[in-house]
mmCIF file of C-alpha atoms in Angstrom:
data_model
loop_
_atom_site.group_PDB
_atom_site.id
_atom_site.type_symbol
_atom_site.label_atom_id
_atom_site.label_comp_id
_atom_site.label_asym_id
_atom_site.label_seq_id
_atom_site.Cartn_x
_atom_site.Cartn_y
_atom_site.Cartn_z
ATOM 1 C CA MET N 1036 -86.864 -18.163 20.434
ATOM 2 C CA SER N 1037 -88.307 -15.386 18.295
ATOM 3 C CA THR N 1038 -90.561 -16.426 15.450
ATOM 4 C CA PHE N 1039 -90.094 -14.388 12.317
ATOM 5 C CA LYS N 1040 -92.536 -13.843 9.473
ATOM 6 C CA SER N 1041 -90.215 -14.789 6.625
ATOM 7 C CA GLN N 1042 -89.157 -18.330 5.819
ATOM 8 C CA PHE N 1043 -85.538 -17.271 5.308
ATOM 9 C CA PHE N 1044 -85.204 -15.564 8.690
ATOM 10 C CA ASN N 1045 -86.676 -18.547 10.531
ATOM 11 C CA ILE N 1046 -84.307 -20.955 8.778
ATOM 12 C CA MET N 1047 -81.318 -18.765 9.592
ATOM 13 C CA VAL N 1048 -82.200 -18.683 13.281
ATOM 14 C CA GLU N 1049 -82.997 -22.376 13.754
ATOM 15 C CA ARG N 1050 -79.860 -23.508 11.892
ATOM 16 C CA GLY N 1051 -77.463 -21.158 13.707
ATOM 17 C CA PHE N 1052 -76.640 -18.759 10.853
ATOM 18 C CA TYR N 1053 -77.940 -15.560 12.422
ATOM 19 C CA ASN N 1054 -75.573 -13.159 14.130
ATOM 20 C CA GLN N 1055 -76.600 -9.563 13.430
ATOM 21 C CA CYS N 1056 -78.919 -7.541 11.201
ATOM 22 C CA THR N 1057 -79.038 -3.805 10.542
ATOM 23 C CA ASN N 1058 -82.832 -3.801 10.963
ATOM 24 C CA GLU N 1059 -84.214 -7.161 12.036
ATOM 25 C CA ASP N 1060 -87.895 -6.318 11.741
ATOM 26 C CA GLY N 1061 -87.458 -4.328 8.534
ATOM 27 C CA PHE N 1062 -85.486 -7.063 6.744
ATOM 28 C CA ASP N 1063 -87.861 -9.781 7.957
ATOM 29 C CA THR N 1064 -90.868 -7.780 6.703
ATOM 30 C CA TYR N 1065 -89.203 -7.065 3.349
ATOM 31 C CA LEU N 1066 -88.450 -10.784 2.839
ATOM 32 C CA TYR N 1067 -91.932 -11.834 3.942
ATOM 33 C CA GLU N 1068 -93.597 -9.456 1.492
ATOM 34 C CA CYS N 1069 -91.375 -10.729 -1.315
ATOM 35 C CA GLU N 1070 -92.115 -14.355 -0.413
ATOM 36 C CA LYS N 1071 -95.842 -13.613 -0.264
ATOM 37 C CA SER N 1072 -95.895 -11.785 -3.610
ATOM 38 C CA GLY N 1073 -93.659 -14.318 -5.381
ATOM 39 C CA LYS N 1074 -91.284 -11.546 -6.442
ATOM 40 C CA PRO N 1075 -87.740 -12.488 -5.361
ATOM 41 C CA ALA N 1076 -85.791 -10.323 -2.965
ATOM 42 C CA VAL N 1077 -82.270 -9.674 -4.237
ATOM 43 C CA GLY N 1078 -79.244 -10.114 -1.978
ATOM 44 C CA TYR N 1079 -75.528 -10.306 -2.577
ATOM 45 C CA LEU N 1080 -72.434 -12.033 -1.276
ATOM 46 C CA GLY N 1081 -69.043 -10.612 -2.184
ATOM 47 C CA SER N 1082 -65.637 -12.225 -2.442
ATOM 48 C CA ASP N 1083 -62.358 -10.798 -3.673
ATOM 49 C CA PRO N 1084 -60.562 -13.073 -6.169
ATOM 50 C CA THR N 1085 -57.329 -13.375 -4.208
ATOM 51 C CA GLY N 1086 -57.247 -17.143 -4.833
ATOM 52 C CA ASP N 1087 -58.541 -19.558 -7.462
ATOM 53 C CA SER N 1088 -60.938 -21.356 -5.109
ATOM 54 C CA LEU N 1089 -63.012 -20.644 -2.051
ATOM 55 C CA HIS N 1090 -62.453 -22.823 1.036
ATOM 56 C CA VAL N 1091 -64.483 -24.206 3.926
ATOM 57 C CA GLY N 1092 -64.127 -20.911 5.772
ATOM 58 C CA HIS N 1093 -66.263 -19.285 3.049
ATOM 59 C CA ILE N 1094 -69.045 -21.878 3.169
ATOM 60 C CA VAL N 1095 -71.131 -20.334 5.960
ATOM 61 C CA PRO N 1096 -72.253 -17.254 3.966
ATOM 62 C CA LEU N 1097 -72.409 -19.449 0.844
ATOM 63 C CA MET N 1098 -74.884 -21.764 2.571
ATOM 64 C CA MET N 1099 -76.847 -18.712 3.721
ATOM 65 C CA MET N 1100 -77.154 -17.680 0.069
ATOM 66 C CA ARG N 1101 -78.104 -21.253 -0.834
ATOM 67 C CA TRP N 1102 -81.032 -21.071 1.624
ATOM 68 C CA PHE N 1103 -81.826 -17.544 0.363
ATOM 69 C CA GLN N 1104 -82.260 -19.045 -3.118
ATOM 70 C CA LYS N 1105 -84.228 -22.036 -1.791
ATOM 71 C CA CYS N 1106 -86.678 -19.524 -0.274
ATOM 72 C CA GLY N 1107 -87.314 -18.123 -3.753
ATOM 73 C CA HIS N 1108 -84.925 -15.158 -3.657
ATOM 74 C CA LYS N 1109 -82.222 -14.125 -6.119
ATOM 75 C CA PRO N 1110 -78.538 -14.319 -5.106
ATOM 76 C CA LEU N 1111 -75.907 -12.069 -6.631
ATOM 77 C CA THR N 1112 -72.306 -13.194 -6.263
ATOM 78 C CA LEU N 1113 -69.990 -10.227 -6.528
ATOM 79 C CA VAL N 1114 -66.338 -10.833 -7.352
ATOM 80 C CA GLY N 1115 -64.106 -7.930 -6.465
ATOM 81 C CA GLY N 1116 -62.023 -7.536 -9.594
ATOM 82 C CA ALA N 1117 -61.480 -3.936 -8.449
ATOM 83 C CA THR N 1118 -61.333 -4.341 -4.669
ATOM 84 C CA ALA N 1119 -58.877 -7.254 -5.026
ATOM 85 C CA ARG N 1120 -56.456 -4.613 -6.297
ATOM 86 C CA ILE N 1121 -56.674 -2.822 -2.940
ATOM 87 C CA GLY N 1122 -57.211 -5.330 -0.147
ATOM 88 C CA ASP N 1123 -59.722 -5.557 2.679
ATOM 89 C CA PRO N 1124 -57.969 -4.598 5.954
ATOM 90 C CA SER N 1125 -60.443 -6.664 8.038
ATOM 91 C CA GLY N 1126 -58.432 -9.041 10.227
ATOM 92 C CA LYS N 1127 -55.197 -8.312 8.345
ATOM 93 C CA ASP N 1128 -51.863 -7.012 9.605
ATOM 94 C CA LYS N 1129 -50.387 -5.884 6.302
ATOM 95 C CA LEU N 1130 -51.177 -4.809 2.756
ATOM 96 C CA ARG N 1131 -52.476 -7.528 0.428
ATOM 97 C CA PRO N 1132 -50.026 -8.504 -2.354
ATOM 98 C CA PHE N 1133 -50.830 -7.060 -5.771
ATOM 99 C CA LEU N 1134 -52.003 -9.558 -8.400
ATOM 100 C CA SER N 1135 -51.480 -9.496 -12.165
ATOM 101 C CA GLU N 1136 -54.381 -9.238 -14.622
ATOM 102 C CA GLU N 1137 -53.783 -12.848 -15.720
ATOM 103 C CA VAL N 1138 -53.924 -14.162 -12.149
ATOM 104 C CA LEU N 1139 -57.079 -12.176 -11.375
ATOM 105 C CA THR N 1140 -58.785 -13.564 -14.498
ATOM 106 C CA GLU N 1141 -57.961 -17.160 -13.532
ATOM 107 C CA ASN N 1142 -59.011 -16.559 -9.926
ATOM 108 C CA ILE N 1143 -62.393 -15.187 -11.018
ATOM 109 C CA LYS N 1144 -62.987 -18.362 -13.063
ATOM 110 C CA GLY N 1145 -62.153 -20.435 -9.996
ATOM 111 C CA LEU N 1146 -64.536 -18.438 -7.800
ATOM 112 C CA LYS N 1147 -67.372 -18.859 -10.327
ATOM 113 C CA LYS N 1148 -66.796 -22.606 -10.120
ATOM 114 C CA SER N 1149 -66.881 -22.510 -6.303
ATOM 115 C CA PHE N 1150 -70.090 -20.460 -6.237
ATOM 116 C CA GLY N 1151 -71.687 -22.803 -8.771
ATOM 117 C CA LYS N 1152 -71.358 -25.766 -6.412
ATOM 118 C CA PHE N 1153 -73.748 -24.150 -3.931
ATOM 119 C CA LEU N 1154 -75.977 -21.942 -6.098
ATOM 120 C CA LYS N 1155 -77.971 -22.430 -9.293
ATOM 121 C CA PHE N 1156 -76.911 -19.966 -11.988
ATOM 122 C CA GLY N 1157 -79.068 -19.208 -15.017
ATOM 123 C CA ASP N 1158 -81.636 -16.850 -16.510
ATOM 124 C CA GLY N 1159 -84.548 -17.653 -14.192
ATOM 125 C CA ALA N 1160 -86.154 -15.122 -11.864
ATOM 126 C CA ASN N 1161 -84.289 -16.398 -8.811
ATOM 127 C CA ASP N 1162 -81.245 -17.909 -10.533
ATOM 128 C CA ALA N 1163 -77.900 -16.650 -9.273
ATOM 129 C CA LEU N 1164 -75.940 -14.054 -11.217
ATOM 130 C CA MET N 1165 -72.228 -13.275 -10.922
ATOM 131 C CA VAL N 1166 -71.028 -9.689 -11.335
ATOM 132 C CA ASP N 1167 -67.593 -8.043 -11.145
ATOM 133 C CA ASN N 1168 -67.092 -4.632 -9.548
ATOM 134 C CA TRP N 1169 -64.244 -3.924 -11.978
ATOM 135 C CA ASP N 1170 -66.991 -3.283 -14.542
ATOM 136 C CA TRP N 1171 -68.063 -0.076 -12.802
ATOM 137 C CA PHE N 1172 -64.838 0.976 -11.097
ATOM 138 C CA LYS N 1173 -62.478 0.779 -14.072
ATOM 139 C CA ASN N 1174 -63.711 4.047 -15.633
ATOM 140 C CA ILE N 1175 -64.476 6.064 -12.497
ATOM 141 C CA ASN N 1176 -62.824 9.458 -12.241
ATOM 142 C CA TYR N 1177 -61.058 9.888 -8.891
ATOM 143 C CA LEU N 1178 -62.200 13.465 -8.297
ATOM 144 C CA SER N 1179 -65.777 12.551 -9.208
ATOM 145 C CA PHE N 1180 -65.690 9.625 -6.790
ATOM 146 C CA LEU N 1181 -64.410 11.826 -3.954
ATOM 147 C CA ARG N 1182 -67.105 14.408 -4.649
ATOM 148 C CA ASP N 1183 -70.004 11.999 -5.197
ATOM 149 C CA VAL N 1184 -69.183 9.395 -2.546
ATOM 150 C CA GLY N 1185 -66.492 10.723 -0.211
ATOM 151 C CA THR N 1186 -68.674 13.567 1.000
ATOM 152 C CA TYR N 1187 -71.018 11.045 2.686
ATOM 153 C CA TYR N 1188 -68.313 9.498 4.870
ATOM 154 C CA SER N 1189 -66.986 10.745 8.183
ATOM 155 C CA VAL N 1190 -63.320 9.967 8.858
ATOM 156 C CA ASN N 1191 -64.111 10.118 12.585
ATOM 157 C CA ARG N 1192 -66.597 7.266 12.183
ATOM 158 C CA MET N 1193 -64.339 5.296 9.841
ATOM 159 C CA LEU N 1194 -61.648 5.319 12.515
ATOM 160 C CA THR N 1195 -64.039 3.573 14.910
ATOM 161 C CA MET N 1196 -64.691 0.668 12.523
ATOM 162 C CA GLU N 1197 -63.245 -2.580 13.853
ATOM 163 C CA SER N 1198 -61.222 -3.312 10.706
ATOM 164 C CA VAL N 1199 -59.426 0.032 11.104
ATOM 165 C CA LYS N 1200 -59.435 0.394 14.888
ATOM 166 C CA SER N 1201 -57.958 -3.048 15.600
ATOM 167 C CA ARG N 1202 -55.161 -2.437 13.104
ATOM 168 C CA LEU N 1203 -54.295 0.903 14.681
ATOM 169 C CA ASP N 1204 -54.554 -0.533 18.202
ATOM 170 C CA ARG N 1205 -51.951 -3.140 17.245
ATOM 171 C CA GLU N 1206 -49.811 -0.318 15.838
ATOM 172 C CA GLN N 1207 -49.811 -2.056 12.472
ATOM 173 C CA PRO N 1208 -49.459 0.382 9.563
ATOM 174 C CA MET N 1209 -52.505 0.863 7.337
ATOM 175 C CA SER N 1210 -52.087 2.441 3.920
ATOM 176 C CA PHE N 1211 -54.469 5.090 2.631
ATOM 177 C CA LEU N 1212 -55.207 2.575 -0.143
ATOM 178 C CA GLU N 1213 -56.676 0.100 2.381
ATOM 179 C CA PHE N 1214 -58.451 2.863 4.280
ATOM 180 C CA ASN N 1215 -60.506 3.443 1.120
ATOM 181 C CA TYR N 1216 -61.773 -0.156 1.034
ATOM 182 C CA MET N 1217 -64.979 0.464 2.950
ATOM 183 C CA LEU N 1218 -65.890 3.330 0.580
ATOM 184 C CA LEU N 1219 -65.544 0.996 -2.385
ATOM 185 C CA GLN N 1220 -67.594 -1.764 -0.775
ATOM 186 C CA GLY N 1221 -70.250 0.760 0.222
ATOM 187 C CA TYR N 1222 -70.343 1.961 -3.382
ATOM 188 C CA ASP N 1223 -70.679 -1.665 -4.570
ATOM 189 C CA PHE N 1224 -73.809 -2.123 -2.472
ATOM 190 C CA CYS N 1225 -75.428 0.997 -3.895
ATOM 191 C CA GLU N 1226 -74.413 0.114 -7.449
ATOM 192 C CA LEU N 1227 -76.044 -3.323 -7.057
ATOM 193 C CA TYR N 1228 -79.168 -1.633 -5.693
ATOM 194 C CA GLN N 1229 -79.369 0.669 -8.700
ATOM 195 C CA LYS N 1230 -78.634 -2.031 -11.293
ATOM 196 C CA TYR N 1231 -80.458 -5.048 -9.827
ATOM 197 C CA GLY N 1232 -82.695 -3.778 -7.035
ATOM 198 C CA CYS N 1233 -80.398 -5.494 -4.516
ATOM 199 C CA ARG N 1234 -81.297 -4.487 -0.959
ATOM 200 C CA ALA N 1235 -79.395 -7.025 1.154
ATOM 201 C CA GLN N 1236 -75.792 -7.973 1.768
ATOM 202 C CA ILE N 1237 -75.113 -11.320 3.428
ATOM 203 C CA ALA N 1238 -71.674 -12.018 4.904
ATOM 204 C CA GLY N 1239 -69.650 -13.096 7.909
ATOM 205 C CA SER N 1240 -69.593 -10.898 10.988
ATOM 206 C CA ASP N 1241 -66.082 -9.638 10.180
ATOM 207 C CA GLN N 1242 -67.650 -7.660 7.305
ATOM 208 C CA TRP N 1243 -70.021 -5.670 9.526
ATOM 209 C CA GLY N 1244 -68.161 -2.375 9.146
ATOM 210 C CA ASN N 1245 -68.000 -2.683 5.364
ATOM 211 C CA ILE N 1246 -71.684 -3.633 5.211
ATOM 212 C CA THR N 1247 -72.838 -0.663 7.275
ATOM 213 C CA SER N 1248 -70.680 1.528 5.054
ATOM 214 C CA GLY N 1249 -73.045 0.541 2.232
ATOM 215 C CA THR N 1250 -76.282 0.809 4.189
ATOM 216 C CA GLU N 1251 -75.310 4.312 5.336
ATOM 217 C CA LEU N 1252 -74.431 5.409 1.811
ATOM 218 C CA GLY N 1253 -77.758 4.045 0.550
ATOM 219 C CA ARG N 1254 -79.679 5.935 3.209
ATOM 220 C CA ARG N 1255 -77.831 9.238 2.802
ATOM 221 C CA LYS N 1256 -77.308 9.342 -0.978
ATOM 222 C CA TYR N 1257 -80.272 7.382 -2.371
ATOM 223 C CA ASP N 1258 -82.790 7.606 0.483
ATOM 224 C CA VAL N 1259 -83.259 3.825 0.513
ATOM 225 C CA GLU N 1260 -82.955 1.313 3.325
ATOM 226 C CA LEU N 1261 -80.461 -1.404 2.497
ATOM 227 C CA PHE N 1262 -80.047 -4.367 4.843
ATOM 228 C CA GLY N 1263 -77.005 -6.110 6.242
ATOM 229 C CA PHE N 1264 -77.242 -9.651 7.601
ATOM 230 C CA THR N 1265 -74.274 -11.502 9.092
ATOM 231 C CA SER N 1266 -73.394 -14.947 10.376
ATOM 232 C CA PRO N 1267 -71.218 -15.657 13.412
ATOM 233 C CA ILE N 1268 -67.625 -16.776 12.896
ATOM 234 C CA ILE N 1269 -67.860 -20.561 13.298
ATOM 235 C CA THR N 1270 -65.317 -21.989 15.729
ATOM 236 C CA ASP N 1271 -64.655 -25.411 17.224
ATOM 237 C CA SER N 1272 -64.846 -26.218 20.943
ATOM 238 C CA ASN N 1273 -61.299 -24.872 21.379
ATOM 239 C CA GLY N 1274 -62.242 -21.524 19.887
ATOM 240 C CA LYS N 1275 -60.273 -22.171 16.687
ATOM 241 C CA LYS N 1276 -61.817 -20.799 13.497
ATOM 242 C CA MET N 1277 -63.144 -23.651 11.358
ATOM 243 C CA GLY N 1278 -61.924 -24.105 7.817
ATOM 244 C CA LYS N 1279 -58.313 -25.017 8.403
ATOM 245 C CA SER N 1280 -56.928 -28.548 8.527
ATOM 246 C CA GLU N 1281 -53.468 -28.814 10.086
ATOM 247 C CA GLY N 1282 -52.640 -25.356 8.761
ATOM 248 C CA ASN N 1283 -53.906 -26.060 5.228
ATOM 249 C CA ALA N 1284 -57.063 -24.637 3.709
ATOM 250 C CA VAL N 1285 -59.857 -27.116 2.964
ATOM 251 C CA TRP N 1286 -60.523 -26.086 -0.630
ATOM 252 C CA ILE N 1287 -63.910 -26.254 -2.363
ATOM 253 C CA ASN N 1288 -62.616 -26.857 -5.916
ATOM 254 C CA GLU N 1289 -61.488 -30.408 -6.629
ATOM 255 C CA GLU N 1290 -58.291 -29.298 -8.414
ATOM 256 C CA LYS N 1291 -57.081 -28.049 -5.035
ATOM 257 C CA LEU N 1292 -58.277 -30.881 -2.793
ATOM 258 C CA SER N 1293 -59.511 -34.411 -3.429
ATOM 259 C CA SER N 1294 -63.102 -35.325 -2.592
ATOM 260 C CA TYR N 1295 -61.767 -37.921 -0.174
ATOM 261 C CA ASP N 1296 -59.813 -35.287 1.793
ATOM 262 C CA TYR N 1297 -62.840 -32.987 1.746
ATOM 263 C CA TYR N 1298 -64.985 -35.825 3.104
ATOM 264 C CA GLN N 1299 -62.386 -36.642 5.768
ATOM 265 C CA TYR N 1300 -62.328 -33.056 7.010
ATOM 266 C CA PHE N 1301 -65.983 -33.327 8.020
ATOM 267 C CA ARG N 1302 -65.656 -36.966 9.116
ATOM 268 C CA ASN N 1303 -62.999 -35.887 11.625
ATOM 269 C CA ILE N 1304 -64.980 -33.005 13.154
ATOM 270 C CA GLY N 1305 -64.954 -33.068 16.969
ATOM 271 C CA ASP N 1306 -67.933 -34.649 18.735
ATOM 272 C CA ALA N 1307 -69.019 -31.291 20.163
ATOM 273 C CA GLU N 1308 -69.226 -29.745 16.674
ATOM 274 C CA VAL N 1309 -71.364 -32.393 14.964
ATOM 275 C CA GLY N 1310 -74.767 -30.782 15.578
ATOM 276 C CA LYS N 1311 -73.568 -27.309 14.645
ATOM 277 C CA CYS N 1312 -71.965 -28.600 11.435
ATOM 278 C CA LEU N 1313 -75.027 -30.636 10.435
ATOM 279 C CA ARG N 1314 -77.151 -27.494 10.745
ATOM 280 C CA ILE N 1315 -74.762 -25.275 8.796
ATOM 281 C CA TYR N 1316 -72.982 -27.443 6.227
ATOM 282 C CA THR N 1317 -75.846 -29.715 5.093
ATOM 283 C CA ASP N 1318 -79.347 -29.385 3.645
ATOM 284 C CA LEU N 1319 -80.770 -32.050 5.957
ATOM 285 C CA PRO N 1320 -84.192 -31.182 7.436
ATOM 286 C CA ILE N 1321 -83.874 -29.698 10.915
ATOM 287 C CA ASP N 1322 -85.866 -32.537 12.536
ATOM 288 C CA GLU N 1323 -83.375 -35.067 11.165
ATOM 289 C CA VAL N 1324 -80.492 -32.909 12.387
ATOM 290 C CA ARG N 1325 -81.971 -32.852 15.899
ATOM 291 C CA CYS N 1326 -82.152 -36.661 15.941
ATOM 292 C CA LEU N 1327 -78.554 -37.003 14.766
ATOM 293 C CA GLU N 1328 -77.113 -34.435 17.162
ATOM 294 C CA ALA N 1329 -78.765 -36.260 20.072
ATOM 295 C CA LEU N 1330 -76.639 -39.389 19.453
ATOM 296 C CA GLN N 1331 -74.069 -40.185 22.115
ATOM 297 C CA ASP N 1332 -70.776 -42.042 22.539
ATOM 298 C CA LYS N 1333 -69.938 -44.407 19.639
ATOM 299 C CA GLU N 1334 -73.195 -43.613 17.843
ATOM 300 C CA ILE N 1335 -71.940 -40.082 17.194
ATOM 301 C CA ASN N 1336 -69.632 -41.592 14.563
ATOM 302 C CA GLU N 1337 -72.677 -42.484 12.481
ATOM 303 C CA ALA N 1338 -73.749 -38.832 12.612
ATOM 304 C CA LYS N 1339 -70.238 -37.817 11.494
ATOM 305 C CA LYS N 1340 -70.453 -40.150 8.493
ATOM 306 C CA ILE N 1341 -73.780 -38.605 7.492
ATOM 307 C CA LEU N 1342 -72.342 -35.100 7.964
ATOM 308 C CA ALA N 1343 -69.313 -35.903 5.800
ATOM 309 C CA PHE N 1344 -71.433 -37.504 3.079
ATOM 310 C CA GLU N 1345 -74.028 -34.709 2.959
ATOM 311 C CA ALA N 1346 -71.437 -31.907 3.011
ATOM 312 C CA THR N 1347 -69.402 -33.593 0.263
ATOM 313 C CA LYS N 1348 -72.550 -34.249 -1.808
ATOM 314 C CA ILE N 1349 -73.348 -30.513 -1.900
ATOM 315 C CA CYS N 1350 -69.816 -29.515 -2.854
ATOM 316 C CA ARG N 1351 -68.649 -32.390 -5.058
ATOM 317 C CA GLY N 1352 -71.813 -34.224 -6.104
ATOM 318 C CA GLU N 1353 -73.374 -37.470 -4.929
ATOM 319 C CA GLU N 1354 -71.093 -39.741 -6.988
ATOM 320 C CA GLU N 1355 -67.920 -38.231 -5.517
ATOM 321 C CA ALA N 1356 -69.418 -38.297 -2.020
ATOM 322 C CA ARG N 1357 -70.232 -41.988 -2.370
ATOM 323 C CA ALA N 1358 -66.747 -42.797 -3.680
ATOM 324 C CA ALA N 1359 -65.148 -40.934 -0.762
ATOM 325 C CA GLN N 1360 -67.439 -42.743 1.673
ATOM 326 C CA GLU N 1361 -66.526 -46.136 0.197
ATOM 327 C CA THR N 1362 -62.811 -45.339 0.352
ATOM 328 C CA ALA N 1363 -63.100 -44.308 3.993
ATOM 329 C CA THR N 1364 -64.939 -47.561 4.779
ATOM 330 C CA LYS N 1365 -62.199 -49.622 3.118
ATOM 331 C CA VAL N 1366 -59.404 -47.782 4.899
ATOM 332 C CA PHE N 1367 -60.865 -47.487 8.387
ATOM 333 C CA GLU N 1368 -63.322 -50.358 8.727
ATOM 334 C CA GLN N 1369 -61.997 -53.045 6.395
ATOM 335 C CA GLY N 1370 -58.285 -52.300 6.685
ATOM 336 C CA THR N 1371 -57.696 -52.147 2.915
ATOM 337 C CA ALA N 1372 -56.501 -49.307 0.699
ATOM 338 C CA GLY N 1373 -59.303 -47.539 -1.144
ATOM 339 C CA GLY N 1374 -58.846 -46.351 -4.698
ATOM 340 C CA GLU N 1375 -59.770 -42.713 -3.973
ATOM 341 C CA LEU N 1376 -56.875 -42.099 -1.577
ATOM 342 C CA PRO N 1377 -54.322 -39.406 -2.479
ATOM 343 C CA THR N 1378 -51.833 -41.120 -4.777
ATOM 344 C CA LEU N 1379 -48.208 -40.303 -5.571
ATOM 345 C CA VAL N 1380 -46.936 -41.771 -8.847
ATOM 346 C CA VAL N 1381 -43.140 -41.956 -9.237
ATOM 347 C CA ASN N 1382 -40.854 -43.303 -11.944
ATOM 348 C CA SER N 1383 -39.295 -45.768 -9.540
ATOM 349 C CA ILE N 1384 -40.027 -46.746 -5.944
ATOM 350 C CA GLU N 1385 -36.783 -48.681 -5.489
ATOM 351 C CA GLY N 1386 -34.341 -46.747 -3.299
ATOM 352 C CA MET N 1387 -36.664 -43.793 -2.573
ATOM 353 C CA SER N 1388 -36.156 -42.479 0.946
ATOM 354 C CA VAL N 1389 -39.128 -42.762 3.269
ATOM 355 C CA ILE N 1390 -38.801 -39.089 4.178
ATOM 356 C CA ASP N 1391 -38.980 -38.036 0.512
ATOM 357 C CA ALA N 1392 -42.053 -40.233 0.017
ATOM 358 C CA PHE N 1393 -43.987 -38.496 2.811
ATOM 359 C CA LEU N 1394 -42.713 -35.086 1.711
ATOM 360 C CA GLN N 1395 -43.767 -35.569 -1.924
ATOM 361 C CA ILE N 1396 -47.242 -36.878 -1.106
ATOM 362 C CA GLY N 1397 -47.742 -33.785 1.068
ATOM 363 C CA PHE N 1398 -48.166 -35.438 4.476
ATOM 364 C CA VAL N 1399 -45.263 -33.442 5.939
ATOM 365 C CA GLU N 1400 -44.031 -29.956 5.105
ATOM 366 C CA SER N 1401 -40.335 -30.531 5.846
ATOM 367 C CA LYS N 1402 -37.788 -33.261 6.429
ATOM 368 C CA GLY N 1403 -37.491 -32.068 10.010
ATOM 369 C CA GLU N 1404 -41.222 -32.650 10.561
ATOM 370 C CA ALA N 1405 -40.892 -36.146 9.052
ATOM 371 C CA ARG N 1406 -38.018 -37.015 11.397
ATOM 372 C CA ARG N 1407 -39.963 -35.758 14.395
ATOM 373 C CA LEU N 1408 -43.013 -37.840 13.452
ATOM 374 C CA ILE N 1409 -40.856 -40.945 12.938
ATOM 375 C CA LYS N 1410 -39.517 -40.567 16.481
ATOM 376 C CA GLN N 1411 -43.120 -40.380 17.687
ATOM 377 C CA SER N 1412 -44.152 -43.439 15.597
ATOM 378 C CA GLY N 1413 -46.414 -41.115 13.630
ATOM 379 C CA LEU N 1414 -45.504 -42.297 10.099
ATOM 380 C CA LYS N 1415 -46.436 -45.751 8.797
ATOM 381 C CA ILE N 1416 -45.781 -47.867 5.736
ATOM 382 C CA ASN N 1417 -48.450 -50.502 5.108
ATOM 383 C CA ASP N 1418 -49.793 -49.868 8.616
ATOM 384 C CA LYS N 1419 -46.396 -50.528 10.277
ATOM 385 C CA ALA N 1420 -44.606 -47.679 12.050
ATOM 386 C CA VAL N 1421 -41.431 -46.367 10.440
ATOM 387 C CA THR N 1422 -38.574 -46.593 12.951
ATOM 388 C CA ASP N 1423 -35.571 -45.680 10.785
ATOM 389 C CA GLU N 1424 -35.441 -42.190 9.279
ATOM 390 C CA ASN N 1425 -32.885 -43.428 6.740
ATOM 391 C CA TYR N 1426 -35.131 -46.261 5.513
ATOM 392 C CA LYS N 1427 -35.432 -46.617 1.742
ATOM 393 C CA LEU N 1428 -38.428 -48.115 -0.047
ATOM 394 C CA SER N 1429 -37.989 -51.324 -2.032
ATOM 395 C CA ALA N 1430 -39.988 -53.883 -3.989
ATOM 396 C CA ALA N 1431 -40.528 -55.752 -0.734
ATOM 397 C CA ASP N 1432 -42.838 -52.910 0.440
ATOM 398 C CA ILE N 1433 -45.128 -53.150 -2.597
ATOM 399 C CA VAL N 1434 -48.480 -54.835 -1.933
ATOM 400 C CA ASP N 1435 -50.890 -55.245 -4.863
ATOM 401 C CA GLY N 1436 -48.843 -52.809 -6.921
ATOM 402 C CA GLN N 1437 -48.777 -50.019 -4.331
ATOM 403 C CA ILE N 1438 -47.504 -48.927 -0.931
ATOM 404 C CA LYS N 1439 -49.830 -47.455 1.674
ATOM 405 C CA LEU N 1440 -48.477 -44.381 3.503
ATOM 406 C CA SER N 1441 -50.112 -43.145 6.708
ATOM 407 C CA GLN N 1442 -49.580 -40.147 8.924
ATOM 408 C CA GLY N 1443 -51.297 -40.691 12.243
ATOM 409 C CA LYS N 1444 -54.670 -42.432 12.272
ATOM 410 C CA LYS N 1445 -56.547 -40.232 9.819
ATOM 411 C CA LYS N 1446 -54.287 -39.360 6.887
ATOM 412 C CA HIS N 1447 -53.600 -42.096 4.314
ATOM 413 C CA GLY N 1448 -52.265 -42.214 0.775
ATOM 414 C CA LEU N 1449 -50.724 -44.508 -1.827
ATOM 415 C CA ILE N 1450 -47.454 -44.498 -3.731
ATOM 416 C CA LYS N 1451 -47.167 -46.336 -7.048
ATOM 417 C CA ALA N 1452 -44.556 -46.757 -9.768
ATOM 418 C CA ALA N 1453 -45.432 -45.276 -13.190
#
């Protein structure tokens, strides 16, 4: 394994974050000189506010920025108030829906909250700062932009970018609006360089084309070397992109997902992914990670508990992580219902159909799915399989003021009367 001069680069390599860099030696040297002088390097991570929370799929570059800050450098989090109005074509088959001003404003608040769980914001030299590209794009004259920026881009080269090429290869239409996206992101990079001295963009590998759009513009227009640094796309042993749980996003903000469900996502990671996830999703020292990932057979479950606790502690705080851990222990090891389980409160339990109960608590997406799971003995009330799809809940099902609902072995919740 290569040994780099900078602390950040070495951490990225040993923890599995490093995929590609525009100039490995140049970026490593730049970081090392900043670390040695005590003057923070400035790097940025961008996210378009298309939702009101980030999810687990966004955590890899977020953790990279967390380590960037731990190494003494300054993270910028860029929200794309302007680029969200266009849409990044990377990995997409169609144009992104347009969002209202009110929705964008709320989404930006949600993203600030998500970023704040992983980064320290403030006025210090290496405290994180959030910026919005709408601030510089809202007053730009179109003809001026074409003249000042468009002249540095070759359409021939843009057509070879993966985000464009893959879309055209699939014969999926791409609007001229989306085709402009890489110009805007390239402009963002240069604007951040001019305003904040930002010389690095950190992102997932799917952003490589957009990143190099910025590094090229910096070189050609401002005669400066900007750096791009990407992480691999993290997949499980089946090649499935991590961050989804049974088709649903694993949200970072607690309004979107309980701490218990967040904890359970990591607790239920496959055995083969434990080491990789400990390296990426926790702050645990690498020597401790190596000891945990060496565990075998039943002992691997102890490593999963530590992974779930540490990942939840970063995102939701130690108190929430401990509560989720205690609930999981009660449910899975002691056979009782923990107080942090997802809870459905209804006006009256009496006469409620079992299918409606599982539908309302969110364990199934349709009545058809509920019926299918009942046939497979996949739905349980108080740990007993439901056998009748027409079954209605009654007072006889209530134990200690509540009814425990389970889907499979890993998803549990409670239903109570108001």
